Amino acid sequence: MSILVIAEHHEGQLAGATAHVVAAAQRIQQAGGGDIDVLVIGDGVQAVAEAAAKLEGVSKVRVADHAVYAHQLAEPTSELILALVDGYTHVLAAASTTGKNVMPRVAARQDVSQLSDIIAVDGTDTFKRPIYAGNAIATVQSQDALKVITVRSTAFEAVGEGNGASVEAVDTVVENTLSAFVGEELATGDRPELGSAKVVISGGRGMGNGENFKLLEGVADKLGAAIGASRAAVDAGFVPNDMQVGQTGKIVAPELYIAVGISGAIQHLAGMKDSKVIVAINKDDEAPIFQVADYGLVADLFEALPELESKL
Amino acid sequence: MKVLVAVKRVIDYNVKIRVKADNSDVDLTNVKMAMNPFCEIAVEEAVRLKERGIASEIVAVTVGPKAAQEQLRTALALGADRAIHIETDDKVESLAAAKLLAKVVEDEQPGLTLLGKQAIDTDNNQTGQMLAALTGQSQGTFASEIHVEDGKLRVTREIDGGLQTLELSLPAVITTDLRLNEPRYAKLPDIMKAKKKTIDSKSPSDLGVETTAQVQVLKVETPAERQGGIKVDSVDELVDKLRNEAKVIS
């Protein structure tokens, strides 16, 4: 009985998240689980399979390379996993938008529950996962024969490379008449994506208006940061809601989070409190954000931001 | 086309949660409850589809305790035509919720089923996908834009790194992301009118679905508290600390 890891990949490259998911699989293996196989699903993914074979702890890489699996649409991808899942006790994927899209479909068809976004392995059937936007941690035990799991990549240290696992082709081809890929629009330019950025700078209601968010851009450019916003700034109509960091927006955990003109409502803290270093710039020295900030600067942001930009 | 929209009663997103002293769960006694924010977006989208002449009827559905009728009334005030309440005091897992909703889909035969992408209490992000799997329908998760034309559904999805557009066959299941729309507020006359709309009550056993949990919650804990740090006096000191003490900028 073995563990199956679904590889995460983008544009023909193995994504870093896969090495973190294999690390989670190793924890299950150490707790009494079996061998770790990696399944690569896509179109034109031989290079991904070769990269996956180098990951430490992997016994075997299985590759399903076919046009029907292009863009890993939920319907064919889940059907393929279902066709291959016999003999496995655990199937794991990163809690990425791909993993979240496909895995519950697999679980439901197998009539098992899914364990979402696990952050720790306590045994082959017991895991920890955040609930209420990370404001509580639940320890859960699954009674299901097959454990379908998505893994929060940042919670597990990536495994190293240097392995030489065998690579075998999977020739199962499923049909897909339900969905078709039309196109995609990937974020370009230098500004990183909010969810994966190493540095995030966010503005709140204190920014006053949408125009003033430009003040954040100068600092963001110097730091290679993504720009976020609090729900208050979104509700006030300053910026669109895809920039929202918080319980009902994106949950981020960058190396450095700079909160500017953000009071620090629970809703916002839930989305960023796992950041390594938090900086708050606010003119109200009573603002709750200062209770979680490693470094707080009580200052008018309209003076502090241009000065910060000039000194970086 | 009939549209089914599933809503969930959850703790209000502004409430600071407390874990019970015995670590069995989060304490929900005397806590403000509300409709899950992602479900509000699903209701709003259903109402907009009706305003555009695409949806002919909107049916709101929830699985939950008696009090969850409040959330159905909210959906009715926002524009749903009628509602179905699957009443249970059990903590229903995503899989069981999806099975219950699949029965409703079977009975109602909606052209489209809308759900939020996740509930802000369990944070599972599963029910919509599971419902699509159980009904054999296509799925458009984390939707930020939807268009119905010529019997097909075009959905733009929020994916890591950008947006993806898919064409789905109908009937389909859609889960909503934040960017899809701005939910409206219910007006007082609509709230009054909603009181006259029908809520059909059913139990899980009426639908032949077992809601026993397959996953046991052994313990619920408060995460490690973050300690506040220091206040600096100037931008210079801030930059110096970030560079030399925290070492997060170069």
PDB file of N, CA and C in Angstrom, chain B residues 189-247:
ATOM      1  N   PRO B 189     -38.675  46.687   2.199  1.00  0.00           N
ATOM      2  CA  PRO B 189     -39.874  46.088   1.563  1.00  0.00           C
ATOM      3  C   PRO B 189     -39.606  44.656   1.069  1.00  0.00           C
ATOM      4  N   ASP B 190     -38.368  44.421   0.590  1.00  0.00           N
ATOM      5  CA  ASP B 190     -38.025  43.065   0.117  1.00  0.00           C
ATOM      6  C   ASP B 190     -37.927  42.083   1.283  1.00  0.00           C
ATOM      7  N   ILE B 191     -37.452  42.582   2.423  1.00  0.00           N
ATOM      8  CA  ILE B 191     -37.379  41.722   3.610  1.00  0.00           C
ATOM      9  C   ILE B 191     -38.800  41.342   4.046  1.00  0.00           C
ATOM     10  N   MET B 192     -39.732  42.315   3.957  1.00  0.00           N
ATOM     11  CA  MET B 192     -41.129  42.043   4.309  1.00  0.00           C
ATOM     12  C   MET B 192     -41.723  41.024   3.332  1.00  0.00           C
ATOM     13  N   LYS B 193     -41.474  41.249   2.050  1.00  0.00           N
ATOM     14  CA  LYS B 193     -42.018  40.342   1.022  1.00  0.00           C
ATOM     15  C   LYS B 193     -41.465  38.922   1.190  1.00  0.00           C
ATOM     16  N   ALA B 194     -40.197  38.839   1.604  1.00  0.00           N
ATOM     17  CA  ALA B 194     -39.542  37.533   1.743  1.00  0.00           C
ATOM     18  C   ALA B 194     -40.246  36.661   2.775  1.00  0.00           C
ATOM     19  N   LYS B 195     -40.916  37.321   3.731  1.00  0.00           N
ATOM     20  CA  LYS B 195     -41.615  36.558   4.777  1.00  0.00           C
ATOM     21  C   LYS B 195     -42.769  35.747   4.202  1.00  0.00           C
ATOM     22  N   LYS B 196     -43.269  36.172   3.032  1.00  0.00           N
ATOM     23  CA  LYS B 196     -44.400  35.461   2.425  1.00  0.00           C
ATOM     24  C   LYS B 196     -43.948  34.336   1.490  1.00  0.00           C
ATOM     25  N   LYS B 197     -42.666  34.311   1.182  1.00  0.00           N
ATOM     26  CA  LYS B 197     -42.187  33.267   0.264  1.00  0.00           C
ATOM     27  C   LYS B 197     -42.073  31.925   0.998  1.00  0.00           C
ATOM     28  N   THR B 198     -42.127  30.850   0.228  1.00  0.00           N
ATOM     29  CA  THR B 198     -42.158  29.511   0.838  1.00  0.00           C
ATOM     30  C   THR B 198     -40.771  28.971   1.162  1.00  0.00           C
ATOM     31  N   ILE B 199     -40.661  28.374   2.339  1.00  0.00           N
ATOM     32  CA  ILE B 199     -39.487  27.569   2.673  1.00  0.00           C
ATOM     33  C   ILE B 199     -39.973  26.141   2.890  1.00  0.00           C
ATOM     34  N   ASP B 200     -39.473  25.259   2.085  1.00  0.00           N
ATOM     35  CA  ASP B 200     -39.846  23.856   2.114  1.00  0.00           C
ATOM     36  C   ASP B 200     -38.868  23.138   3.052  1.00  0.00           C
ATOM     37  N   SER B 201     -39.390  22.468   4.079  1.00  0.00           N
ATOM     38  CA  SER B 201     -38.483  21.811   5.020  1.00  0.00           C
ATOM     39  C   SER B 201     -38.367  20.324   4.756  1.00  0.00           C
ATOM     40  N   LYS B 202     -37.125  19.830   4.777  1.00  0.00           N
ATOM     41  CA  LYS B 202     -36.886  18.398   4.598  1.00  0.00           C
ATOM     42  C   LYS B 202     -35.854  17.973   5.631  1.00  0.00           C
ATOM     43  N   SER B 203     -35.741  16.658   5.837  1.00  0.00           N
ATOM     44  CA  SER B 203     -34.685  16.167   6.719  1.00  0.00           C
ATOM     45  C   SER B 203     -33.734  15.317   5.881  1.00  0.00           C
ATOM     46  N   PRO B 204     -32.507  15.119   6.367  1.00  0.00           N
ATOM     47  CA  PRO B 204     -31.575  14.261   5.618  1.00  0.00           C
ATOM     48  C   PRO B 204     -32.175  12.868   5.354  1.00  0.00           C
ATOM     49  N   SER B 205     -32.956  12.364   6.319  1.00  0.00           N
ATOM     50  CA  SER B 205     -33.511  11.021   6.097  1.00  0.00           C
ATOM     51  C   SER B 205     -34.592  11.026   5.007  1.00  0.00           C
ATOM     52  N   ASP B 206     -35.333  12.155   4.877  1.00  0.00           N
ATOM     53  CA  ASP B 206     -36.283  12.273   3.753  1.00  0.00           C
ATOM     54  C   ASP B 206     -35.553  12.050   2.432  1.00  0.00           C
ATOM     55  N   LEU B 207     -34.314  12.525   2.392  1.00  0.00           N
ATOM     56  CA  LEU B 207     -33.531  12.445   1.151  1.00  0.00           C
ATOM     57  C   LEU B 207     -32.690  11.172   1.094  1.00  0.00           C
ATOM     58  N   GLY B 208     -32.749  10.385   2.173  1.00  0.00           N
ATOM     59  CA  GLY B 208     -32.011   9.121   2.196  1.00  0.00           C
ATOM     60  C   GLY B 208     -30.511   9.282   2.286  1.00  0.00           C
ATOM     61  N   VAL B 209     -30.074  10.352   2.969  1.00  0.00           N
ATOM     62  CA  VAL B 209     -28.625  10.579   3.098  1.00  0.00           C
ATOM     63  C   VAL B 209     -28.219  10.481   4.570  1.00  0.00           C
ATOM     64  N   GLU B 210     -27.155   9.727   4.803  1.00  0.00           N
ATOM     65  CA  GLU B 210     -26.582   9.541   6.140  1.00  0.00           C
ATOM     66  C   GLU B 210     -25.606  10.696   6.388  1.00  0.00           C
ATOM     67  N   THR B 211     -25.725  11.378   7.549  1.00  0.00           N
ATOM     68  CA  THR B 211     -24.828  12.522   7.763  1.00  0.00           C
ATOM     69  C   THR B 211     -23.768  12.272   8.847  1.00  0.00           C
ATOM     70  N   THR B 212     -23.576  11.011   9.219  1.00  0.00           N
ATOM     71  CA  THR B 212     -22.555  10.703  10.229  1.00  0.00           C
ATOM     72  C   THR B 212     -21.171  11.118   9.724  1.00  0.00           C
ATOM     73  N   ALA B 213     -20.382  11.678  10.641  1.00  0.00           N
ATOM     74  CA  ALA B 213     -19.056  12.176  10.259  1.00  0.00           C
ATOM     75  C   ALA B 213     -18.088  11.037   9.966  1.00  0.00           C
ATOM     76  N   GLN B 214     -17.316  11.191   8.892  1.00  0.00           N
ATOM     77  CA  GLN B 214     -16.261  10.217   8.576  1.00  0.00           C
ATOM     78  C   GLN B 214     -14.915  10.695   9.102  1.00  0.00           C
ATOM     79  N   VAL B 215     -14.869  11.986   9.419  1.00  0.00           N
ATOM     80  CA  VAL B 215     -13.643  12.551   9.978  1.00  0.00           C
ATOM     81  C   VAL B 215     -13.960  13.022  11.397  1.00  0.00           C
ATOM     82  N   GLN B 216     -13.193  12.505  12.370  1.00  0.00           N
ATOM     83  CA  GLN B 216     -13.406  12.895  13.766  1.00  0.00           C
ATOM     84  C   GLN B 216     -12.516  14.079  14.108  1.00  0.00           C
ATOM     85  N   VAL B 217     -13.110  15.071  14.758  1.00  0.00           N
ATOM     86  CA  VAL B 217     -12.289  16.183  15.243  1.00  0.00           C
ATOM     87  C   VAL B 217     -11.814  15.803  16.639  1.00  0.00           C
ATOM     88  N   LEU B 218     -10.508  15.577  16.788  1.00  0.00           N
ATOM     89  CA  LEU B 218      -9.971  15.135  18.068  1.00  0.00           C
ATOM     90  C   LEU B 218      -9.754  16.317  19.000  1.00  0.00           C
ATOM     91  N   LYS B 219      -9.379  17.462  18.406  1.00  0.00           N
ATOM     92  CA  LYS B 219      -8.998  18.594  19.255  1.00  0.00           C
ATOM     93  C   LYS B 219      -9.051  19.869  18.429  1.00  0.00           C
ATOM     94  N   VAL B 220      -9.468  20.946  19.067  1.00  0.00           N
ATOM     95  CA  VAL B 220      -9.402  22.266  18.422  1.00  0.00           C
ATOM     96  C   VAL B 220      -8.611  23.180  19.351  1.00  0.00           C
ATOM     97  N   GLU B 221      -7.559  23.785  18.829  1.00  0.00           N
ATOM     98  CA  GLU B 221      -6.690  24.607  19.668  1.00  0.00           C
ATOM     99  C   GLU B 221      -6.565  26.023  19.116  1.00  0.00           C
ATOM    100  N   THR B 222      -6.158  26.920  19.996  1.00  0.00           N
ATOM    101  CA  THR B 222      -5.836  28.280  19.564  1.00  0.00           C
ATOM    102  C   THR B 222      -4.406  28.265  19.042  1.00  0.00           C
ATOM    103  N   PRO B 223      -4.157  28.854  17.889  1.00  0.00           N
ATOM    104  CA  PRO B 223      -2.771  28.870  17.401  1.00  0.00           C
ATOM    105  C   PRO B 223      -1.893  29.740  18.295  1.00  0.00           C
ATOM    106  N   ALA B 224      -0.592  29.537  18.204  1.00  0.00           N
ATOM    107  CA  ALA B 224       0.337  30.320  19.005  1.00  0.00           C
ATOM    108  C   ALA B 224       0.098  31.810  18.773  1.00  0.00           C
ATOM    109  N   GLU B 225       0.000  32.563  19.868  1.00  0.00           N
ATOM    110  CA  GLU B 225      -0.247  34.007  19.769  1.00  0.00           C
ATOM    111  C   GLU B 225       0.994  34.705  19.234  1.00  0.00           C
ATOM    112  N   ARG B 226       0.770  35.676  18.404  1.00  0.00           N
ATOM    113  CA  ARG B 226       1.878  36.467  17.910  1.00  0.00           C
ATOM    114  C   ARG B 226       2.130  37.609  18.897  1.00  0.00           C
ATOM    115  N   GLN B 227       3.371  37.819  19.264  1.00  0.00           N
ATOM    116  CA  GLN B 227       3.696  38.887  20.205  1.00  0.00           C
ATOM    117  C   GLN B 227       3.983  40.176  19.440  1.00  0.00           C
ATOM    118  N   GLY B 228       3.466  41.270  19.952  1.00  0.00           N
ATOM    119  CA  GLY B 228       3.765  42.557  19.353  1.00  0.00           C
ATOM    120  C   GLY B 228       5.251  42.854  19.509  1.00  0.00           C
ATOM    121  N   GLY B 229       5.813  43.620  18.620  1.00  0.00           N
ATOM    122  CA  GLY B 229       7.244  43.912  18.668  1.00  0.00           C
ATOM    123  C   GLY B 229       7.506  45.301  19.198  1.00  0.00           C
ATOM    124  N   ILE B 230       8.343  46.024  18.516  1.00  0.00           N
ATOM    125  CA  ILE B 230       8.745  47.341  19.000  1.00  0.00           C
ATOM    126  C   ILE B 230       8.234  48.445  18.076  1.00  0.00           C
ATOM    127  N   LYS B 231       8.235  49.644  18.616  1.00  0.00           N
ATOM    128  CA  LYS B 231       7.918  50.797  17.775  1.00  0.00           C
ATOM    129  C   LYS B 231       9.214  51.527  17.461  1.00  0.00           C
ATOM    130  N   VAL B 232       9.362  51.886  16.223  1.00  0.00           N
ATOM    131  CA  VAL B 232      10.561  52.628  15.818  1.00  0.00           C
ATOM    132  C   VAL B 232      10.179  54.105  15.702  1.00  0.00           C
ATOM    133  N   ASP B 233      11.199  54.975  15.735  1.00  0.00           N
ATOM    134  CA  ASP B 233      10.915  56.404  15.749  1.00  0.00           C
ATOM    135  C   ASP B 233      10.988  57.061  14.389  1.00  0.00           C
ATOM    136  N   SER B 234      11.638  56.397  13.439  1.00  0.00           N
ATOM    137  CA  SER B 234      11.805  57.054  12.137  1.00  0.00           C
ATOM    138  C   SER B 234      11.872  56.020  11.031  1.00  0.00           C
ATOM    139  N   VAL B 235      11.711  56.507   9.802  1.00  0.00           N
ATOM    140  CA  VAL B 235      11.832  55.637   8.640  1.00  0.00           C
ATOM    141  C   VAL B 235      13.248  55.059   8.574  1.00  0.00           C
ATOM    142  N   ASP B 236      14.232  55.873   8.918  1.00  0.00           N
ATOM    143  CA  ASP B 236      15.625  55.399   8.910  1.00  0.00           C
ATOM    144  C   ASP B 236      15.813  54.196   9.829  1.00  0.00           C
ATOM    145  N   GLU B 237      15.242  54.310  11.036  1.00  0.00           N
ATOM    146  CA  GLU B 237      15.389  53.224  11.999  1.00  0.00           C
ATOM    147  C   GLU B 237      14.670  51.975  11.490  1.00  0.00           C
ATOM    148  N   LEU B 238      13.507  52.188  10.858  1.00  0.00           N
ATOM    149  CA  LEU B 238      12.747  51.063  10.309  1.00  0.00           C
ATOM    150  C   LEU B 238      13.556  50.318   9.249  1.00  0.00           C
ATOM    151  N   VAL B 239      14.110  51.080   8.317  1.00  0.00           N
ATOM    152  CA  VAL B 239      14.890  50.468   7.233  1.00  0.00           C
ATOM    153  C   VAL B 239      16.101  49.740   7.811  1.00  0.00           C
ATOM    154  N   ASP B 240      16.735  50.361   8.805  1.00  0.00           N
ATOM    155  CA  ASP B 240      17.898  49.748   9.448  1.00  0.00           C
ATOM    156  C   ASP B 240      17.519  48.412  10.111  1.00  0.00           C
ATOM    157  N   LYS B 241      16.409  48.402  10.827  1.00  0.00           N
ATOM    158  CA  LYS B 241      15.971  47.169  11.509  1.00  0.00           C
ATOM    159  C   LYS B 241      15.643  46.071  10.498  1.00  0.00           C
ATOM    160  N   LEU B 242      14.965  46.447   9.417  1.00  0.00           N
ATOM    161  CA  LEU B 242      14.580  45.443   8.424  1.00  0.00           C
ATOM    162  C   LEU B 242      15.814  44.859   7.740  1.00  0.00           C
ATOM    163  N   ARG B 243      16.806  45.724   7.554  1.00  0.00           N
ATOM    164  CA  ARG B 243      18.009  45.291   6.848  1.00  0.00           C
ATOM    165  C   ARG B 243      18.917  44.478   7.761  1.00  0.00           C
ATOM    166  N   ASN B 244      19.149  44.970   8.981  1.00  0.00           N
ATOM    167  CA  ASN B 244      20.192  44.380   9.817  1.00  0.00           C
ATOM    168  C   ASN B 244      19.695  43.465  10.926  1.00  0.00           C
ATOM    169  N   GLU B 245      18.472  43.666  11.370  1.00  0.00           N
ATOM    170  CA  GLU B 245      17.971  42.831  12.460  1.00  0.00           C
ATOM    171  C   GLU B 245      17.090  41.705  11.915  1.00  0.00           C
ATOM    172  N   ALA B 246      16.047  42.068  11.157  1.00  0.00           N
ATOM    173  CA  ALA B 246      15.144  41.053  10.622  1.00  0.00           C
ATOM    174  C   ALA B 246      15.723  40.413   9.367  1.00  0.00           C
ATOM    175  N   LYS B 247      16.618  41.140   8.693  1.00  0.00           N
ATOM    176  CA  LYS B 247      17.268  40.651   7.469  1.00  0.00           C
ATOM    177  C   LYS B 247      16.265  40.195   6.404  1.00  0.00           C
TER     178      LYS B 247
END
